[in-house]
Amino acid sequence: LMCRGLGSSASRPREDSWLKSLFVRKVDPRKDAHSNLLAKRETSSLYKLQIHNVKPECLDAYNKLCQEVLPKIHEEKHYPCALVGTWNTWYGEQDQAVHLWRYEGGYPALNEVMNKLRQNKEFTEFRKERGNMLLSRKNQLLLEFSFWNEPVPREGPNIYELRSYQLRPGTMIEWGNYWARAIRFRQDNNEAVGGFFSQIGQLYMVHHLWAYKDLQTREDIRNAAWNKPGWDELVYYTVPLIQEMESRIMIPLKISPLQ
């Protein structure tokens, strides 16, 4: 990926005027938080990404349990939250479950849901039973980038790719400015589902969520982006911002709004 960008871009001068044109708006990162500069202003939604590593012999039972309990939380009108998607990792970490929740109203909504679930005996039993099936678990609280698509339910069947990037500290604004332009290259096939950046948990993390019909379609769409003038430039300038990156190919559970 990087080599292709280097081949067509390294000889072009990094002119100040060209670099300035990449910025979404002129900002001084020292005067405002990244979340205020990059997140959607018209909404105040907070997202939680949960990643559970399940004991191999327990995955079927884990999925069955989640499919019984999670829709009840999603559909309960008194809980200001919604299940965006729930998956098993197909390629990547094995025996892994990934859940994405939206809290409509930000941190107050998160606190409200957590307080109500503590009083929910069924959920308490669910957590206890689920805990016996897990090897490890982690979560992150995320905001969505202002320039990405809103993650809304979609019909399937699809496979999903969660591409996770650990950025170098201090580069989140720069990443956002480049991807505000790059996202237009990846809209032709409605594959862009959502883009998020971490607020709590592992910091300077970015997650891009994509949907494809199958693995070959994914390959075709990604290769087609290289034929669009400007994509190679954006890849060339974003690769140095990354410390680590990971790709998960995921299959939605039958209860997932993202199918």
Coordinates of N, CA and C in Angstrom, one line a residue, residues 43-228:
T43 N -25.1 16.0 16.3 CA -25.5 14.9 17.2 C -24.6 14.9 18.4
S44 N -25.0 14.3 19.5 CA -24.2 14.2 20.7 C -24.1 12.7 21.1
S45 N -24.0 11.8 20.1 CA -24.0 10.4 20.3 C -22.6 10.0 20.8
L46 N -22.6 9.1 21.7 CA -21.3 8.5 22.2 C -21.4 7.0 21.8
Y47 N -20.3 6.4 21.4 CA -20.3 5.0 21.0 C -19.4 4.2 21.9
K48 N -19.8 2.9 22.1 CA -19.0 2.0 22.9 C -18.7 0.8 22.0
L49 N -17.4 0.5 21.9 CA -16.9 -0.6 21.1 C -16.5 -1.7 22.1
Q50 N -17.1 -2.8 22.1 CA -16.7 -3.9 23.0 C -16.1 -5.1 22.2
I51 N -15.0 -5.6 22.7 CA -14.3 -6.7 22.0 C -14.1 -7.8 23.1
H52 N -14.7 -8.9 22.8 CA -14.7 -10.1 23.8 C -14.0 -11.2 23.1
N53 N -13.0 -11.8 23.8 CA -12.3 -13.0 23.4 C -13.0 -14.1 24.1
V54 N -13.6 -15.1 23.4 CA -14.4 -16.1 24.0 C -13.7 -17.4 24.0
K55 N -13.9 -18.2 25.1 CA -13.3 -19.5 25.1 C -13.9 -20.3 23.9
P56 N -13.0 -21.0 23.1 CA -13.4 -21.6 21.9 C -14.6 -22.5 22.0
E57 N -14.7 -23.3 23.1 CA -15.8 -24.2 23.3 C -17.1 -23.5 23.7
C58 N -17.0 -22.2 24.0 CA -18.2 -21.5 24.5 C -18.8 -20.5 23.5
L59 N -18.2 -20.4 22.2 CA -18.7 -19.4 21.3 C -20.1 -19.5 20.9
D60 N -20.6 -20.7 20.6 CA -22.0 -20.9 20.3 C -22.9 -20.6 21.4
A61 N -22.6 -21.0 22.6 CA -23.4 -20.6 23.8 C -23.4 -19.1 24.0
Y62 N -22.2 -18.5 23.8 CA -22.1 -17.0 24.0 C -23.0 -16.3 23.0
N63 N -22.9 -16.7 21.7 CA -23.8 -16.1 20.7 C -25.2 -16.2 21.0
K64 N -25.6 -17.4 21.5 CA -27.0 -17.7 21.8 C -27.5 -16.8 22.9
L65 N -26.6 -16.7 24.0 CA -27.0 -15.8 25.1 C -27.1 -14.4 24.7
C66 N -26.2 -13.9 23.9 CA -26.2 -12.5 23.4 C -27.5 -12.2 22.6
Q67 N -27.9 -13.2 21.8 CA -29.0 -13.0 20.9 C -30.3 -13.1 21.7
E68 N -30.3 -13.6 22.9 CA -31.5 -13.6 23.8 C -31.6 -12.3 24.5
V69 N -30.5 -11.7 25.0 CA -30.5 -10.6 25.9 C -30.3 -9.2 25.2
L70 N -29.3 -9.1 24.3 CA -29.0 -7.8 23.7 C -30.2 -7.1 23.0
P71 N -31.0 -7.8 22.3 CA -32.2 -7.2 21.7 C -33.1 -6.5 22.7
K72 N -33.2 -7.1 23.9 CA -34.1 -6.5 24.9 C -33.6 -5.2 25.3
I73 N -32.3 -5.0 25.5 CA -31.7 -3.7 25.8 C -31.9 -2.7 24.7
H74 N -31.7 -3.2 23.5 CA -31.8 -2.4 22.3 C -33.2 -1.8 22.1
E75 N -34.2 -2.7 22.4 CA -35.6 -2.3 22.2 C -36.3 -1.6 23.4
E76 N -35.7 -1.6 24.5 CA -36.2 -1.0 25.7 C -36.3 0.5 25.6
K77 N -37.4 1.1 25.5 CA -37.6 2.5 25.3 C -37.0 3.4 26.4
H78 N -36.9 2.8 27.6 CA -36.3 3.6 28.7 C -34.8 3.6 28.8
Y79 N -34.2 2.9 27.9 CA -32.7 2.9 27.8 C -32.3 3.8 26.6
P80 N -31.7 4.9 26.8 CA -31.3 5.8 25.6 C -30.0 5.2 24.9
C81 N -30.1 4.0 24.4 CA -29.0 3.4 23.7 C -29.6 2.5 22.6
A82 N -28.7 2.2 21.7 CA -29.1 1.3 20.5 C -27.9 0.4 20.2
L83 N -28.2 -0.8 19.8 CA -27.2 -1.7 19.3 C -27.0 -1.4 17.8
V84 N -25.8 -0.9 17.5 CA -25.5 -0.5 16.1 C -25.2 -1.8 15.3
G85 N -24.4 -2.7 15.9 CA -24.0 -3.9 15.2 C -23.3 -4.9 16.2
T86 N -23.5 -6.2 15.9 CA -22.8 -7.2 16.7 C -22.3 -8.3 15.7
W87 N -21.1 -8.7 15.9 CA -20.4 -9.6 15.0 C -19.6 -10.7 15.7
N88 N -19.2 -11.7 14.9 CA -18.1 -12.6 15.2 C -17.0 -12.3 14.2
T89 N -15.7 -12.3 14.7 CA -14.6 -12.1 13.8 C -14.4 -13.4 13.0
W90 N -14.3 -13.2 11.7 CA -14.1 -14.3 10.8 C -12.6 -14.5 10.5
Y91 N -12.0 -13.4 10.0 CA -10.5 -13.4 9.8 C -9.9 -12.3 10.7
G92 N -8.9 -12.7 11.4 CA -8.3 -11.9 12.5 C -8.3 -12.7 13.7
E93 N -8.5 -12.1 14.9 CA -8.6 -12.9 16.1 C -9.7 -13.9 16.0
Q94 N -9.5 -15.1 16.4 CA -10.5 -16.1 16.3 C -11.3 -16.2 17.6
D95 N -12.5 -16.7 17.5 CA -13.4 -16.9 18.7 C -13.6 -15.5 19.4
Q96 N -13.9 -14.5 18.6 CA -14.0 -13.2 19.1 C -15.3 -12.6 18.7
A97 N -15.9 -11.8 19.7 CA -17.2 -11.1 19.4 C -16.9 -9.6 19.5
V98 N -17.6 -8.8 18.6 CA -17.4 -7.4 18.6 C -18.8 -6.8 18.6
H99 N -19.0 -5.9 19.6 CA -20.3 -5.2 19.7 C -20.1 -3.7 19.6
L100 N -21.0 -3.0 18.9 CA -20.9 -1.5 18.8 C -22.3 -1.0 19.3
W101 N -22.2 -0.1 20.3 CA -23.4 0.5 20.9 C -23.4 2.0 20.7
R102 N -24.6 2.6 20.5 CA -24.7 4.1 20.5 C -25.5 4.6 21.7
Y103 N -25.0 5.6 22.3 CA -25.7 6.2 23.5 C -26.1 7.6 23.0
E104 N -27.4 7.7 22.9 CA -28.0 8.9 22.3 C -28.2 10.0 23.4
G105 N -27.2 10.9 23.4 CA -27.1 11.9 24.5 C -25.8 12.0 25.2
G106 N -24.8 11.2 24.7 CA -23.5 11.3 25.2 C -23.3 10.6 26.6
Y107 N -22.4 11.2 27.4 CA -22.1 10.6 28.7 C -23.2 10.5 29.6
P108 N -24.1 11.5 29.7 CA -25.3 11.3 30.6 C -26.1 10.1 30.2
A109 N -26.3 9.8 28.9 CA -27.0 8.7 28.5 C -26.3 7.4 28.9
L110 N -25.0 7.4 28.7 CA -24.2 6.2 29.1 C -24.4 5.9 30.6
N111 N -24.3 7.0 31.4 CA -24.5 6.8 32.9 C -25.9 6.3 33.2
E112 N -26.9 6.8 32.5 CA -28.3 6.4 32.7 C -28.5 4.9 32.4
V113 N -28.0 4.5 31.3 CA -28.1 3.1 30.9 C -27.4 2.2 31.9
M114 N -26.2 2.6 32.3 CA -25.4 1.7 33.2 C -26.1 1.6 34.6
N115 N -26.7 2.7 35.1 CA -27.4 2.7 36.4 C -28.6 1.8 36.3
K116 N -29.3 1.9 35.2 CA -30.5 1.1 35.0 C -30.2 -0.4 34.9
L117 N -29.1 -0.7 34.2 CA -28.8 -2.1 34.0 C -28.3 -2.7 35.3
R118 N -27.8 -1.9 36.2 CA -27.4 -2.5 37.5 C -28.6 -3.0 38.3
Q119 N -29.7 -2.4 38.0 CA -31.0 -2.8 38.7 C -31.7 -3.9 37.9
N120 N -31.2 -4.3 36.8 CA -31.8 -5.2 35.9 C -31.3 -6.6 36.3
K121 N -32.1 -7.4 37.0 CA -31.7 -8.7 37.4 C -31.3 -9.7 36.3
E122 N -32.1 -9.6 35.2 CA -31.8 -10.4 34.0 C -30.4 -10.1 33.5
F123 N -30.1 -8.8 33.4 CA -28.8 -8.4 32.9 C -27.7 -8.8 33.8
T124 N -27.9 -8.7 35.1 CA -26.9 -9.1 36.1 C -26.6 -10.6 35.9
E125 N -27.6 -11.4 35.7 CA -27.3 -12.8 35.5 C -26.7 -13.1 34.2
F126 N -27.0 -12.3 33.2 CA -26.4 -12.4 31.8 C -24.9 -12.1 31.9
R127 N -24.5 -11.0 32.6 CA -23.1 -10.7 32.8 C -22.4 -11.8 33.5
K128 N -23.0 -12.4 34.5 CA -22.3 -13.4 35.3 C -22.1 -14.6 34.4
E129 N -23.1 -15.0 33.7 CA -23.0 -16.2 32.8 C -22.0 -15.9 31.7
R130 N -22.1 -14.7 31.1 CA -21.2 -14.4 30.0 C -19.7 -14.4 30.5
G131 N -19.5 -13.9 31.7 CA -18.1 -13.8 32.2 C -17.5 -15.2 32.3
N132 N -18.2 -16.2 32.6 CA -17.7 -17.6 32.6 C -17.2 -18.1 31.3
M133 N -17.7 -17.4 30.2 CA -17.3 -17.9 28.8 C -16.2 -17.1 28.2
L134 N -15.7 -16.1 28.9 CA -14.7 -15.2 28.3 C -13.3 -15.5 28.8
L135 N -12.3 -15.2 27.8 CA -10.9 -15.2 28.1 C -10.4 -13.9 28.5
S136 N -10.9 -12.8 27.8 CA -10.6 -11.4 28.1 C -11.6 -10.6 27.4
R137 N -11.7 -9.3 27.8 CA -12.6 -8.3 27.2 C -12.0 -6.9 27.3
K138 N -12.3 -6.1 26.4 CA -11.9 -4.7 26.5 C -13.0 -3.8 25.8
N139 N -13.0 -2.5 26.2 CA -13.9 -1.6 25.5 C -13.3 -0.3 25.3
Q140 N -13.9 0.5 24.4 CA -13.4 1.9 24.2 C -14.7 2.7 24.0
L141 N -14.6 4.0 24.5 CA -15.7 4.9 24.2 C -15.2 5.8 23.0
L142 N -16.1 6.0 22.0 CA -15.7 6.6 20.8 C -16.6 7.7 20.4
L143 N -16.1 8.7 19.6 CA -17.0 9.7 18.9 C -16.9 9.4 17.4
E144 N -17.8 9.9 16.6 CA -17.8 9.6 15.2 C -17.3 10.9 14.5
F145 N -16.4 10.6 13.5 CA -15.9 11.7 12.7 C -17.0 12.5 12.0
S146 N -16.9 13.8 11.9 CA -18.0 14.6 11.3 C -18.2 14.3 9.8
F147 N -17.2 13.9 9.1 CA -17.3 13.7 7.7 C -17.6 12.3 7.2
W148 N -17.7 11.4 8.2 CA -18.1 10.0 7.9 C -19.6 9.8 7.8
N149 N -20.0 8.7 7.2 CA -21.4 8.3 7.1 C -21.9 8.0 8.5
E150 N -23.2 8.2 8.7 CA -23.8 7.8 9.9 C -24.1 6.3 9.9
P151 N -23.7 5.5 10.9 CA -23.9 4.0 10.8 C -25.4 3.7 11.1
V152 N -26.1 3.4 10.0 CA -27.5 3.1 10.1 C -27.7 1.7 9.7
P153 N -28.8 1.0 10.2 CA -29.1 -0.4 9.8 C -29.1 -0.6 8.3
R154 N -28.6 -1.7 7.9 CA -28.6 -2.0 6.4 C -28.9 -3.5 6.2
E155 N -29.5 -3.8 5.1 CA -29.9 -5.2 4.8 C -28.7 -5.9 4.3
G156 N -28.7 -7.2 4.4 CA -27.6 -8.1 4.0 C -28.0 -9.0 2.9
P157 N -27.2 -10.0 2.7 CA -26.0 -10.3 3.5 C -24.8 -9.5 3.1
N158 N -24.0 -9.2 4.1 CA -22.7 -8.5 4.0 C -21.7 -9.1 4.9
I159 N -20.4 -8.9 4.5 CA -19.3 -9.1 5.5 C -18.9 -7.7 5.9
Y160 N -18.3 -7.5 7.0 CA -17.9 -6.2 7.5 C -16.4 -6.3 7.8
E161 N -15.7 -5.2 7.5 CA -14.3 -5.0 7.9 C -14.2 -3.9 8.9
L162 N -13.6 -4.2 10.0 CA -13.2 -3.1 11.0 C -11.7 -2.9 10.9
R163 N -11.3 -1.8 10.3 CA -9.9 -1.4 10.2 C -9.6 -0.5 11.4
S164 N -8.6 -0.9 12.2 CA -8.3 -0.1 13.4 C -6.9 0.4 13.3
Y165 N -6.7 1.7 13.6 CA -5.4 2.3 13.4 C -5.0 2.9 14.7
Q166 N -3.7 2.6 15.2 CA -3.1 3.2 16.3 C -2.3 4.4 15.7
L167 N -2.7 5.6 16.0 CA -1.9 6.7 15.4 C -0.8 7.2 16.4
R168 N 0.1 7.9 15.8 CA 1.1 8.5 16.6 C 0.5 9.7 17.4
P169 N 0.8 9.8 18.7 CA 0.2 10.9 19.5 C 0.4 12.2 18.8
G170 N -0.7 13.0 18.8 CA -0.6 14.4 18.3 C -1.0 14.5 16.8
T171 N -1.4 13.4 16.2 CA -1.6 13.4 14.7 C -3.1 13.2 14.4
M172 N -4.0 13.2 15.4 CA -5.4 13.0 15.1 C -6.0 14.1 14.2
I173 N -5.7 15.3 14.5 CA -6.2 16.4 13.6 C -5.7 16.2 12.2
E174 N -4.5 15.9 12.0 CA -3.9 15.7 10.7 C -4.6 14.6 10.0
W175 N -4.8 13.4 10.7 CA -5.6 12.3 10.1 C -7.0 12.7 9.7
G176 N -7.7 13.5 10.5 CA -9.0 13.9 10.2 C -9.0 14.8 9.0
N177 N -8.1 15.7 8.8 CA -8.0 16.6 7.7 C -7.8 15.8 6.4
Y178 N -6.9 14.8 6.4 CA -6.7 14.0 5.2 C -7.9 13.2 4.8
W179 N -8.5 12.5 5.9 CA -9.6 11.6 5.6 C -10.9 12.3 5.2
A180 N -11.0 13.6 5.6 CA -12.2 14.3 5.2 C -12.2 14.4 3.7
R181 N -11.0 14.4 3.0 CA -10.9 14.4 1.6 C -10.9 13.0 1.0
A182 N -10.3 12.0 1.8 CA -10.2 10.7 1.3 C -11.5 9.9 1.2
I183 N -12.4 10.2 2.1 CA -13.7 9.5 2.2 C -14.5 9.5 0.9
R184 N -14.3 10.6 0.1 CA -15.1 10.8 -1.1 C -14.7 9.7 -2.1
F185 N -13.5 9.2 -2.0 CA -13.0 8.1 -2.9 C -13.6 6.8 -2.6
R186 N -14.3 6.6 -1.5 CA -14.8 5.3 -1.0 C -16.3 5.3 -0.8
Q187 N -17.0 6.0 -1.7 CA -18.5 6.1 -1.5 C -19.3 5.5 -2.6
D188 N -18.6 5.1 -3.7 CA -19.3 4.6 -4.9 C -20.2 3.4 -4.7
N189 N -19.8 2.5 -3.8 CA -20.5 1.3 -3.6 C -21.2 1.2 -2.3
N190 N -21.3 2.3 -1.6 CA -22.0 2.4 -0.3 C -21.3 1.5 0.7
E191 N -20.0 1.4 0.6 CA -19.3 0.5 1.5 C -18.9 1.2 2.8
A192 N -18.9 2.5 2.9 CA -18.5 3.2 4.1 C -19.6 3.2 5.1
V193 N -19.4 2.6 6.2 CA -20.4 2.4 7.2 C -20.3 3.5 8.3
G194 N -19.1 3.6 8.9 CA -18.9 4.6 10.0 C -17.4 4.8 10.3
G195 N -17.0 5.9 10.8 CA -15.7 6.2 11.2 C -15.7 6.8 12.6
F196 N -14.8 6.3 13.5 CA -14.8 6.7 14.9 C -13.4 6.9 15.4
F197 N -13.3 7.7 16.5 CA -12.0 7.9 17.1 C -12.2 7.8 18.6
S198 N -11.2 7.3 19.4 CA -11.3 6.9 20.8 C -11.3 8.2 21.6
Q199 N -12.0 8.1 22.7 CA -12.0 9.1 23.8 C -11.6 8.5 25.1
I200 N -12.0 7.3 25.4 CA -11.6 6.6 26.6 C -11.2 5.2 26.3
G201 N -10.2 4.7 26.9 CA -9.6 3.4 26.6 C -8.3 3.6 25.9
Q202 N -8.0 2.8 24.9 CA -6.7 3.0 24.2 C -6.9 4.3 23.3
L203 N -6.0 5.3 23.6 CA -6.2 6.6 22.9 C -5.4 6.6 21.6
Y204 N -5.8 7.7 20.8 CA -5.3 7.9 19.5 C -5.6 6.6 18.6
M205 N -6.7 6.0 18.8 CA -7.2 4.9 18.0 C -8.3 5.4 17.1
V206 N -8.2 5.0 15.8 CA -9.2 5.3 14.8 C -9.8 3.9 14.3
H207 N -11.1 3.9 14.1 CA -11.8 2.7 13.6 C -12.6 3.1 12.4
H208 N -12.4 2.4 11.3 CA -13.2 2.6 10.1 C -13.9 1.3 9.8
L209 N -15.3 1.4 9.7 CA -16.1 0.2 9.5 C -16.7 0.2 8.1
W210 N -16.4 -0.9 7.3 CA -16.8 -1.0 5.9 C -17.7 -2.2 5.8
A211 N -18.6 -2.2 4.8 CA -19.4 -3.4 4.4 C -19.2 -3.8 3.0
Y212 N -19.1 -5.1 2.7 CA -18.9 -5.6 1.4 C -19.8 -6.8 1.2
K213 N -20.1 -7.1 -0.1 CA -20.9 -8.3 -0.4 C -20.1 -9.5 0.0
D214 N -18.8 -9.5 -0.4 CA -17.9 -10.7 -0.1 C -16.5 -10.2 -0.2
L215 N -15.6 -11.2 0.0 CA -14.2 -10.8 0.0 C -13.7 -10.3 -1.4
Q216 N -14.2 -11.0 -2.4 CA -13.7 -10.5 -3.8 C -14.2 -9.1 -4.1
T217 N -15.5 -8.8 -3.7 CA -16.0 -7.5 -3.9 C -15.1 -6.5 -3.1
R218 N -14.7 -6.8 -1.9 CA -13.9 -6.0 -1.1 C -12.6 -5.7 -1.9
E219 N -12.0 -6.7 -2.4 CA -10.7 -6.6 -3.2 C -10.9 -5.7 -4.4
D220 N -12.0 -5.9 -5.1 CA -12.3 -5.1 -6.3 C -12.5 -3.6 -6.0
I221 N -13.2 -3.3 -4.9 CA -13.5 -1.9 -4.6 C -12.3 -1.2 -4.1
R222 N -11.5 -1.9 -3.3 CA -10.2 -1.3 -2.8 C -9.2 -1.1 -4.0
N223 N -9.2 -2.0 -4.9 CA -8.3 -1.8 -6.1 C -8.7 -0.6 -6.9
A224 N -10.0 -0.5 -7.1 CA -10.6 0.6 -7.9 C -10.2 2.0 -7.4
A225 N -10.0 2.1 -6.1 CA -9.7 3.4 -5.5 C -8.4 3.9 -6.1
W226 N -7.5 3.0 -6.4 CA -6.2 3.5 -6.9 C -6.3 4.1 -8.3
N227 N -7.4 3.9 -9.0 CA -7.6 4.5 -10.3 C -8.1 5.9 -10.3
K228 N -8.4 6.4 -9.0 CA -9.0 7.7 -8.9 C -7.9 8.7 -8.5

